[in-house]
Amino acid sequence: MRIRTTAAAVITAGLLLTGCSSSDDGNDKPSKPTATTAAPTKTPLSKAESARHCITALVDQAAEAPSSEVGTVRPKACTQMDDSEYADAVLDATQQANQAGRDQLQDEIDKATGGAG
């Protein structure tokens, strides 16, 4: 952060000194500032991308707290969704979390039985 502050101060000082320099062209009018381009804005996500991000956040939430109910706390990735879309995302996330649990259980069974299951 200190580097950014120092760099900003140096750039500002340089711009101020450049603006105060005299011109030898005999024109006493100040020069017009050049236009700067604004930072590009983030394009909003499509509904499908938004849903995918929400489902991923919900699956992660379920993995962090397996004993809690999926979707009781709405993740930040799901704030753009209406209630119906959110309910669909919770259903999809629950199905994915359940499938991951079943796969993990089957792996443990296979390990315990030597793969004969």
PDB file of C-alpha atoms in Angstrom:
ATOM      1  CA  MET A   1       0.000   0.000   0.000  1.00  0.00           C
ATOM      2  CA  ARG A   2       2.897   2.313   0.754  1.00  0.00           C
ATOM      3  CA  ILE A   3       4.281   1.741  -2.735  1.00  0.00           C
ATOM      4  CA  ARG A   4       0.952   2.693  -4.298  1.00  0.00           C
ATOM      5  CA  THR A   5       0.755   5.872  -2.217  1.00  0.00           C
ATOM      6  CA  THR A   6       4.303   6.841  -3.137  1.00  0.00           C
ATOM      7  CA  ALA A   7       3.717   6.084  -6.813  1.00  0.00           C
ATOM      8  CA  ALA A   8       0.505   8.104  -6.800  1.00  0.00           C
ATOM      9  CA  ALA A   9       2.290  11.038  -5.157  1.00  0.00           C
ATOM     10  CA  VAL A  10       5.102  10.950  -7.723  1.00  0.00           C
ATOM     11  CA  ILE A  11       2.645  10.783 -10.628  1.00  0.00           C
ATOM     12  CA  THR A  12       0.556  13.611  -9.175  1.00  0.00           C
ATOM     13  CA  ALA A  13       3.618  15.775  -8.632  1.00  0.00           C
ATOM     14  CA  GLY A  14       4.770  15.088 -12.170  1.00  0.00           C
ATOM     15  CA  LEU A  15       1.395  16.036 -13.586  1.00  0.00           C
ATOM     16  CA  LEU A  16       1.297  19.234 -11.544  1.00  0.00           C
ATOM     17  CA  LEU A  17       4.762  20.251 -12.689  1.00  0.00           C
ATOM     18  CA  THR A  18       3.908  19.479 -16.292  1.00  0.00           C
ATOM     19  CA  GLY A  19       0.773  21.599 -16.043  1.00  0.00           C
ATOM     20  CA  CYS A  20       2.730  24.522 -14.603  1.00  0.00           C
ATOM     21  CA  SER A  21       5.463  24.560 -17.234  1.00  0.00           C
ATOM     22  CA  SER A  22       5.588  27.540 -19.524  1.00  0.00           C
ATOM     23  CA  SER A  23       5.100  27.200 -23.247  1.00  0.00           C
ATOM     24  CA  ASP A  24       7.205  29.114 -25.745  1.00  0.00           C
ATOM     25  CA  ASP A  25       4.591  29.244 -28.485  1.00  0.00           C
ATOM     26  CA  GLY A  26       3.287  32.633 -27.347  1.00  0.00           C
ATOM     27  CA  ASN A  27      -0.165  31.255 -26.614  1.00  0.00           C
ATOM     28  CA  ASP A  28      -1.256  32.242 -23.100  1.00  0.00           C
ATOM     29  CA  LYS A  29      -4.322  29.988 -23.130  1.00  0.00           C
ATOM     30  CA  PRO A  30      -4.037  26.835 -21.042  1.00  0.00           C
ATOM     31  CA  SER A  31      -4.096  23.631 -23.010  1.00  0.00           C
ATOM     32  CA  LYS A  32      -7.191  21.467 -22.853  1.00  0.00           C
ATOM     33  CA  PRO A  33      -6.819  18.326 -20.767  1.00  0.00           C
ATOM     34  CA  THR A  34      -6.911  15.106 -22.686  1.00  0.00           C
ATOM     35  CA  ALA A  35      -9.852  12.804 -22.133  1.00  0.00           C
ATOM     36  CA  THR A  36      -9.215   9.691 -20.118  1.00  0.00           C
ATOM     37  CA  THR A  37     -11.045   6.471 -20.634  1.00  0.00           C
ATOM     38  CA  ALA A  38     -13.105   5.133 -17.776  1.00  0.00           C
ATOM     39  CA  ALA A  39     -12.439   1.710 -16.369  1.00  0.00           C
ATOM     40  CA  PRO A  40     -14.510  -0.923 -18.132  1.00  0.00           C
ATOM     41  CA  THR A  41     -17.591  -1.989 -16.258  1.00  0.00           C
ATOM     42  CA  LYS A  42     -18.264  -5.614 -15.469  1.00  0.00           C
ATOM     43  CA  THR A  43     -20.773  -7.167 -17.783  1.00  0.00           C
ATOM     44  CA  PRO A  44     -23.586  -8.858 -15.918  1.00  0.00           C
ATOM     45  CA  LEU A  45     -23.566 -12.633 -15.916  1.00  0.00           C
ATOM     46  CA  SER A  46     -26.103 -14.527 -17.950  1.00  0.00           C
ATOM     47  CA  LYS A  47     -28.773 -16.403 -16.016  1.00  0.00           C
ATOM     48  CA  ALA A  48     -27.053 -19.722 -16.726  1.00  0.00           C
ATOM     49  CA  GLU A  49     -23.663 -18.445 -15.515  1.00  0.00           C
ATOM     50  CA  SER A  50     -25.252 -16.867 -12.464  1.00  0.00           C
ATOM     51  CA  ALA A  51     -27.040 -20.127 -11.644  1.00  0.00           C
ATOM     52  CA  ARG A  52     -23.815 -22.126 -12.087  1.00  0.00           C
ATOM     53  CA  HIS A  53     -21.919 -19.792  -9.719  1.00  0.00           C
ATOM     54  CA  CYS A  54     -24.752 -20.003  -7.198  1.00  0.00           C
ATOM     55  CA  ILE A  55     -24.904 -23.804  -7.338  1.00  0.00           C
ATOM     56  CA  THR A  56     -21.133 -24.028  -6.893  1.00  0.00           C
ATOM     57  CA  ALA A  57     -21.335 -21.743  -3.852  1.00  0.00           C
ATOM     58  CA  LEU A  58     -24.160 -23.826  -2.388  1.00  0.00           C
ATOM     59  CA  VAL A  59     -22.264 -27.104  -2.940  1.00  0.00           C
ATOM     60  CA  ASP A  60     -19.211 -25.568  -1.272  1.00  0.00           C
ATOM     61  CA  GLN A  61     -21.436 -24.429   1.598  1.00  0.00           C
ATOM     62  CA  ALA A  62     -22.784 -27.968   1.981  1.00  0.00           C
ATOM     63  CA  ALA A  63     -19.259 -29.414   1.969  1.00  0.00           C
ATOM     64  CA  GLU A  64     -18.161 -27.007   4.714  1.00  0.00           C
ATOM     65  CA  ALA A  65     -21.117 -27.804   6.973  1.00  0.00           C
ATOM     66  CA  PRO A  66     -22.529 -31.204   5.989  1.00  0.00           C
ATOM     67  CA  SER A  67     -24.934 -31.342   8.930  1.00  0.00           C
ATOM     68  CA  SER A  68     -26.676 -28.093   7.977  1.00  0.00           C
ATOM     69  CA  GLU A  69     -29.432 -27.724   5.420  1.00  0.00           C
ATOM     70  CA  VAL A  70     -28.255 -26.540   2.001  1.00  0.00           C
ATOM     71  CA  GLY A  71     -29.296 -22.999   1.196  1.00  0.00           C
ATOM     72  CA  THR A  72     -30.438 -21.793   4.614  1.00  0.00           C
ATOM     73  CA  VAL A  73     -27.942 -18.960   4.196  1.00  0.00           C
ATOM     74  CA  ARG A  74     -28.025 -17.428   0.719  1.00  0.00           C
ATOM     75  CA  PRO A  75     -24.469 -17.103  -0.621  1.00  0.00           C
ATOM     76  CA  LYS A  76     -23.371 -13.830  -2.216  1.00  0.00           C
ATOM     77  CA  ALA A  77     -23.237 -15.550  -5.616  1.00  0.00           C
ATOM     78  CA  CYS A  78     -26.999 -16.122  -5.373  1.00  0.00           C
ATOM     79  CA  THR A  79     -28.165 -12.585  -4.577  1.00  0.00           C
ATOM     80  CA  GLN A  80     -29.199 -11.789  -8.167  1.00  0.00           C
ATOM     81  CA  MET A  81     -31.588 -14.720  -8.358  1.00  0.00           C
ATOM     82  CA  ASP A  82     -35.275 -14.504  -7.569  1.00  0.00           C
ATOM     83  CA  ASP A  83     -36.786 -16.960  -5.083  1.00  0.00           C
ATOM     84  CA  SER A  84     -37.880 -19.477  -7.722  1.00  0.00           C
ATOM     85  CA  GLU A  85     -34.459 -19.554  -9.391  1.00  0.00           C
ATOM     86  CA  TYR A  86     -32.814 -19.826  -5.985  1.00  0.00           C
ATOM     87  CA  ALA A  87     -35.035 -22.767  -5.038  1.00  0.00           C
ATOM     88  CA  ASP A  88     -34.013 -24.523  -8.265  1.00  0.00           C
ATOM     89  CA  ALA A  89     -30.349 -23.831  -7.482  1.00  0.00           C
ATOM     90  CA  VAL A  90     -30.757 -25.225  -3.951  1.00  0.00           C
ATOM     91  CA  LEU A  91     -32.337 -28.378  -5.390  1.00  0.00           C
ATOM     92  CA  ASP A  92     -29.507 -28.824  -7.914  1.00  0.00           C
ATOM     93  CA  ALA A  93     -26.864 -28.152  -5.248  1.00  0.00           C
ATOM     94  CA  THR A  94     -28.505 -30.643  -2.871  1.00  0.00           C
ATOM     95  CA  GLN A  95     -28.509 -33.299  -5.580  1.00  0.00           C
ATOM     96  CA  GLN A  96     -24.839 -32.643  -6.378  1.00  0.00           C
ATOM     97  CA  ALA A  97     -23.843 -32.704  -2.695  1.00  0.00           C
ATOM     98  CA  ASN A  98     -25.782 -35.958  -2.164  1.00  0.00           C
ATOM     99  CA  GLN A  99     -24.144 -37.553  -5.211  1.00  0.00           C
ATOM    100  CA  ALA A 100     -20.706 -36.523  -3.953  1.00  0.00           C
ATOM    101  CA  GLY A 101     -21.530 -38.093  -0.584  1.00  0.00           C
ATOM    102  CA  ARG A 102     -22.706 -41.321  -2.218  1.00  0.00           C
ATOM    103  CA  ASP A 103     -19.555 -41.450  -4.363  1.00  0.00           C
ATOM    104  CA  GLN A 104     -17.373 -40.929  -1.308  1.00  0.00           C
ATOM    105  CA  LEU A 105     -19.247 -43.640   0.618  1.00  0.00           C
ATOM    106  CA  GLN A 106     -18.871 -46.064  -2.291  1.00  0.00           C
ATOM    107  CA  ASP A 107     -15.129 -45.334  -2.420  1.00  0.00           C
ATOM    108  CA  GLU A 108     -14.863 -46.141   1.283  1.00  0.00           C
ATOM    109  CA  ILE A 109     -16.851 -49.380   0.824  1.00  0.00           C
ATOM    110  CA  ASP A 110     -14.629 -50.379  -2.109  1.00  0.00           C
ATOM    111  CA  LYS A 111     -11.535 -49.661  -0.037  1.00  0.00           C
ATOM    112  CA  ALA A 112     -12.814 -51.723   2.885  1.00  0.00           C
ATOM    113  CA  THR A 113     -13.858 -54.678   0.766  1.00  0.00           C
ATOM    114  CA  GLY A 114     -10.874 -54.586  -1.534  1.00  0.00           C
ATOM    115  CA  GLY A 115     -12.948 -53.456  -4.496  1.00  0.00           C
ATOM    116  CA  ALA A 116     -15.190 -56.526  -4.519  1.00  0.00           C
ATOM    117  CA  GLY A 117     -18.380 -54.490  -4.160  1.00  0.00           C
TER     118      GLY A 117
END
